[in-house]
C-alpha atoms as a PDB file:
ATOM      1  CA  GLN A   1      -1.289  53.038  70.943  1.00  0.00           C
ATOM      2  CA  VAL A   2      -0.763  56.470  72.415  1.00  0.00           C
ATOM      3  CA  GLN A   3       0.052  56.481  76.121  1.00  0.00           C
ATOM      4  CA  LEU A   4      -1.799  59.087  78.164  1.00  0.00           C
ATOM      5  CA  VAL A   5      -0.882  60.471  81.582  1.00  0.00           C
ATOM      6  CA  GLU A   6      -3.242  62.722  83.508  1.00  0.00           C
ATOM      7  CA  SER A   7      -2.297  65.192  86.204  1.00  0.00           C
ATOM      8  CA  GLY A   8      -3.814  68.044  88.175  1.00  0.00           C
ATOM      9  CA  GLY A   9      -6.402  66.286  90.299  1.00  0.00           C
ATOM     10  CA  GLY A  10      -6.802  66.884  93.989  1.00  0.00           C
ATOM     11  CA  LEU A  11      -9.030  68.187  96.744  1.00  0.00           C
ATOM     12  CA  VAL A  12     -10.849  71.472  96.209  1.00  0.00           C
ATOM     13  CA  GLN A  13     -13.596  73.308  98.058  1.00  0.00           C
ATOM     14  CA  PRO A  14     -17.024  73.852  96.466  1.00  0.00           C
ATOM     15  CA  GLY A  15     -16.891  76.802  94.126  1.00  0.00           C
ATOM     16  CA  GLY A  16     -13.217  76.300  93.438  1.00  0.00           C
ATOM     17  CA  SER A  17     -11.322  75.524  90.264  1.00  0.00           C
ATOM     18  CA  LEU A  18      -8.924  72.885  89.026  1.00  0.00           C
ATOM     19  CA  ARG A  19      -7.080  72.373  85.770  1.00  0.00           C
ATOM     20  CA  LEU A  20      -6.478  68.841  84.585  1.00  0.00           C
ATOM     21  CA  SER A  21      -3.797  68.053  82.046  1.00  0.00           C
ATOM     22  CA  CYS A  22      -3.226  65.022  79.862  1.00  0.00           C
ATOM     23  CA  ALA A  23       0.090  64.389  78.187  1.00  0.00           C
ATOM     24  CA  ALA A  24       0.242  62.031  75.218  1.00  0.00           C
ATOM     25  CA  SER A  25       3.288  60.013  74.217  1.00  0.00           C
ATOM     26  CA  GLY A  26       2.801  60.772  70.549  1.00  0.00           C
ATOM     27  CA  SER A  27       1.064  63.085  68.168  1.00  0.00           C
ATOM     28  CA  ILE A  28      -2.614  63.762  68.793  1.00  0.00           C
ATOM     29  CA  ARG A  29      -3.002  66.132  65.855  1.00  0.00           C
ATOM     30  CA  PHE A  30      -5.405  63.906  63.954  1.00  0.00           C
ATOM     31  CA  ASN A  31      -7.261  62.491  66.939  1.00  0.00           C
ATOM     32  CA  ALA A  32     -10.305  63.386  68.948  1.00  0.00           C
ATOM     33  CA  MET A  33      -9.500  64.023  72.597  1.00  0.00           C
ATOM     34  CA  ALA A  34     -11.919  63.765  75.484  1.00  0.00           C
ATOM     35  CA  TRP A  35     -12.327  63.777  79.220  1.00  0.00           C
ATOM     36  CA  TYR A  36     -14.556  61.238  80.925  1.00  0.00           C
ATOM     37  CA  ARG A  37     -15.325  60.780  84.581  1.00  0.00           C
ATOM     38  CA  GLN A  38     -16.562  58.037  86.805  1.00  0.00           C
ATOM     39  CA  ARG A  39     -18.388  59.181  89.897  1.00  0.00           C
ATOM     40  CA  PRO A  40     -18.732  56.845  92.897  1.00  0.00           C
ATOM     41  CA  GLY A  41     -21.251  54.131  92.140  1.00  0.00           C
ATOM     42  CA  LYS A  42     -21.846  55.431  88.600  1.00  0.00           C
ATOM     43  CA  GLN A  43     -20.832  54.415  85.111  1.00  0.00           C
ATOM     44  CA  ARG A  44     -18.125  56.278  83.275  1.00  0.00           C
ATOM     45  CA  GLU A  45     -19.569  59.298  81.457  1.00  0.00           C
ATOM     46  CA  LEU A  46     -18.392  61.761  78.854  1.00  0.00           C
ATOM     47  CA  VAL A  47     -17.528  65.193  80.232  1.00  0.00           C
ATOM     48  CA  ALA A  48     -16.095  66.993  77.210  1.00  0.00           C
ATOM     49  CA  VAL A  49     -14.715  66.127  73.790  1.00  0.00           C
ATOM     50  CA  MET A  50     -12.774  68.073  71.200  1.00  0.00           C
ATOM     51  CA  SER A  51     -12.406  66.869  67.626  1.00  0.00           C
ATOM     52  CA  SER A  52      -9.190  67.120  65.672  1.00  0.00           C
ATOM     53  CA  GLY A  53     -10.705  70.170  64.004  1.00  0.00           C
ATOM     54  CA  GLY A  54     -11.453  71.895  67.296  1.00  0.00           C
ATOM     55  CA  SER A  55     -15.185  71.305  67.612  1.00  0.00           C
ATOM     56  CA  THR A  56     -16.314  70.737  71.167  1.00  0.00           C
ATOM     57  CA  HIS A  57     -19.159  69.040  72.984  1.00  0.00           C
ATOM     58  CA  TYR A  58     -19.893  69.143  76.685  1.00  0.00           C
ATOM     59  CA  ALA A  59     -22.128  67.192  78.996  1.00  0.00           C
ATOM     60  CA  ASP A  60     -25.088  69.306  80.068  1.00  0.00           C
ATOM     61  CA  SER A  61     -23.990  69.060  83.680  1.00  0.00           C
ATOM     62  CA  VAL A  62     -20.709  70.898  83.007  1.00  0.00           C
ATOM     63  CA  LYS A  63     -21.660  73.388  80.275  1.00  0.00           C
ATOM     64  CA  GLY A  64     -20.511  76.870  81.144  1.00  0.00           C
ATOM     65  CA  ARG A  65     -18.220  75.594  83.917  1.00  0.00           C
ATOM     66  CA  PHE A  66     -15.735  73.250  82.241  1.00  0.00           C
ATOM     67  CA  TYR A  67     -13.609  74.013  79.193  1.00  0.00           C
ATOM     68  CA  ILE A  68     -11.543  71.612  77.116  1.00  0.00           C
ATOM     69  CA  SER A  69      -8.492  72.772  75.190  1.00  0.00           C
ATOM     70  CA  ARG A  70      -5.664  71.138  73.320  1.00  0.00           C
ATOM     71  CA  ASP A  71      -2.139  71.984  72.250  1.00  0.00           C
ATOM     72  CA  ASN A  72      -1.171  69.776  69.331  1.00  0.00           C
ATOM     73  CA  ALA A  73       2.400  71.074  69.362  1.00  0.00           C
ATOM     74  CA  LYS A  74       2.822  69.802  72.918  1.00  0.00           C
ATOM     75  CA  ASN A  75       0.545  66.770  72.544  1.00  0.00           C
ATOM     76  CA  THR A  76      -1.527  67.837  75.507  1.00  0.00           C
ATOM     77  CA  VAL A  77      -5.186  68.320  76.311  1.00  0.00           C
ATOM     78  CA  ASN A  78      -6.503  70.211  79.299  1.00  0.00           C
ATOM     79  CA  LEU A  79      -9.751  70.495  81.184  1.00  0.00           C
ATOM     80  CA  GLN A  80     -10.362  73.738  83.034  1.00  0.00           C
ATOM     81  CA  MET A  81     -12.968  73.117  85.707  1.00  0.00           C
ATOM     82  CA  ASN A  82     -14.629  76.080  87.412  1.00  0.00           C
ATOM     83  CA  SER A  83     -17.395  76.417  89.979  1.00  0.00           C
ATOM     84  CA  LEU A  84     -16.788  72.885  91.128  1.00  0.00           C
ATOM     85  CA  GLN A  85     -19.503  71.182  93.112  1.00  0.00           C
ATOM     86  CA  PRO A  86     -19.491  68.045  95.281  1.00  0.00           C
ATOM     87  CA  GLU A  87     -21.237  66.152  92.478  1.00  0.00           C
ATOM     88  CA  ASP A  88     -18.171  66.720  90.308  1.00  0.00           C
ATOM     89  CA  THR A  89     -16.234  64.395  92.595  1.00  0.00           C
ATOM     90  CA  ALA A  90     -14.964  61.585  90.394  1.00  0.00           C
ATOM     91  CA  VAL A  91     -11.994  59.944  88.788  1.00  0.00           C
ATOM     92  CA  TYR A  92     -11.327  61.839  85.580  1.00  0.00           C
ATOM     93  CA  TYR A  93      -9.924  60.009  82.569  1.00  0.00           C
ATOM     94  CA  CYS A  94      -8.303  61.300  79.422  1.00  0.00           C
ATOM     95  CA  TRP A  95      -9.176  59.569  76.142  1.00  0.00           C
ATOM     96  CA  CYS A  96      -7.644  59.712  72.679  1.00  0.00           C
ATOM     97  CA  GLY A  97      -9.421  58.213  69.696  1.00  0.00           C
ATOM     98  CA  GLY A  98      -9.830  58.100  65.980  1.00  0.00           C
ATOM     99  CA  GLY A  99      -9.001  55.440  63.415  1.00  0.00           C
ATOM    100  CA  PRO A 100      -7.219  52.569  65.137  1.00  0.00           C
ATOM    101  CA  VAL A 101      -6.479  54.669  68.237  1.00  0.00           C
ATOM    102  CA  ASP A 102      -8.495  54.100  71.396  1.00  0.00           C
ATOM    103  CA  SER A 103      -6.369  54.982  74.396  1.00  0.00           C
ATOM    104  CA  TRP A 104      -7.162  55.777  78.028  1.00  0.00           C
ATOM    105  CA  GLY A 105      -5.153  57.326  80.786  1.00  0.00           C
ATOM    106  CA  GLN A 106      -4.968  55.886  84.272  1.00  0.00           C
ATOM    107  CA  GLY A 107      -7.240  58.527  85.754  1.00  0.00           C
ATOM    108  CA  THR A 108      -6.836  61.318  88.279  1.00  0.00           C
ATOM    109  CA  GLN A 109      -9.005  61.801  91.358  1.00  0.00           C
ATOM    110  CA  VAL A 110     -10.918  65.023  91.826  1.00  0.00           C
ATOM    111  CA  THR A 111     -12.617  65.515  95.176  1.00  0.00           C
ATOM    112  CA  VAL A 112     -14.835  68.508  95.850  1.00  0.00           C
ATOM    113  CA  SER A 113     -15.521  68.883  99.530  1.00  0.00           C
ATOM    114  CA  SER A 114     -15.481  71.452 102.289  1.00  0.00           C
END
């Protein structure tokens, strides 16, 4: 399985931006990559996904604010988060999947508060 390590979380004020990064231990070229989040008291939910071919899908709640990107040469996937709101507060998880691969990172905390 691919090992995933997230970084970039932290505390940000409402309206601010953060960029999350996920580094994979091996090639992700042929895998779908996604970001999920788990808000306090809620189930884990999909935030954004990018297929191996570059197609993307976003949760309605983040469309136009969050952007997923990947760099297959560096085995990384990023999540640019803009116009952050308190309801975006969550632990954000990186996911890699496809075929026999189904890997999760350990999560990174994002807190949006004034």
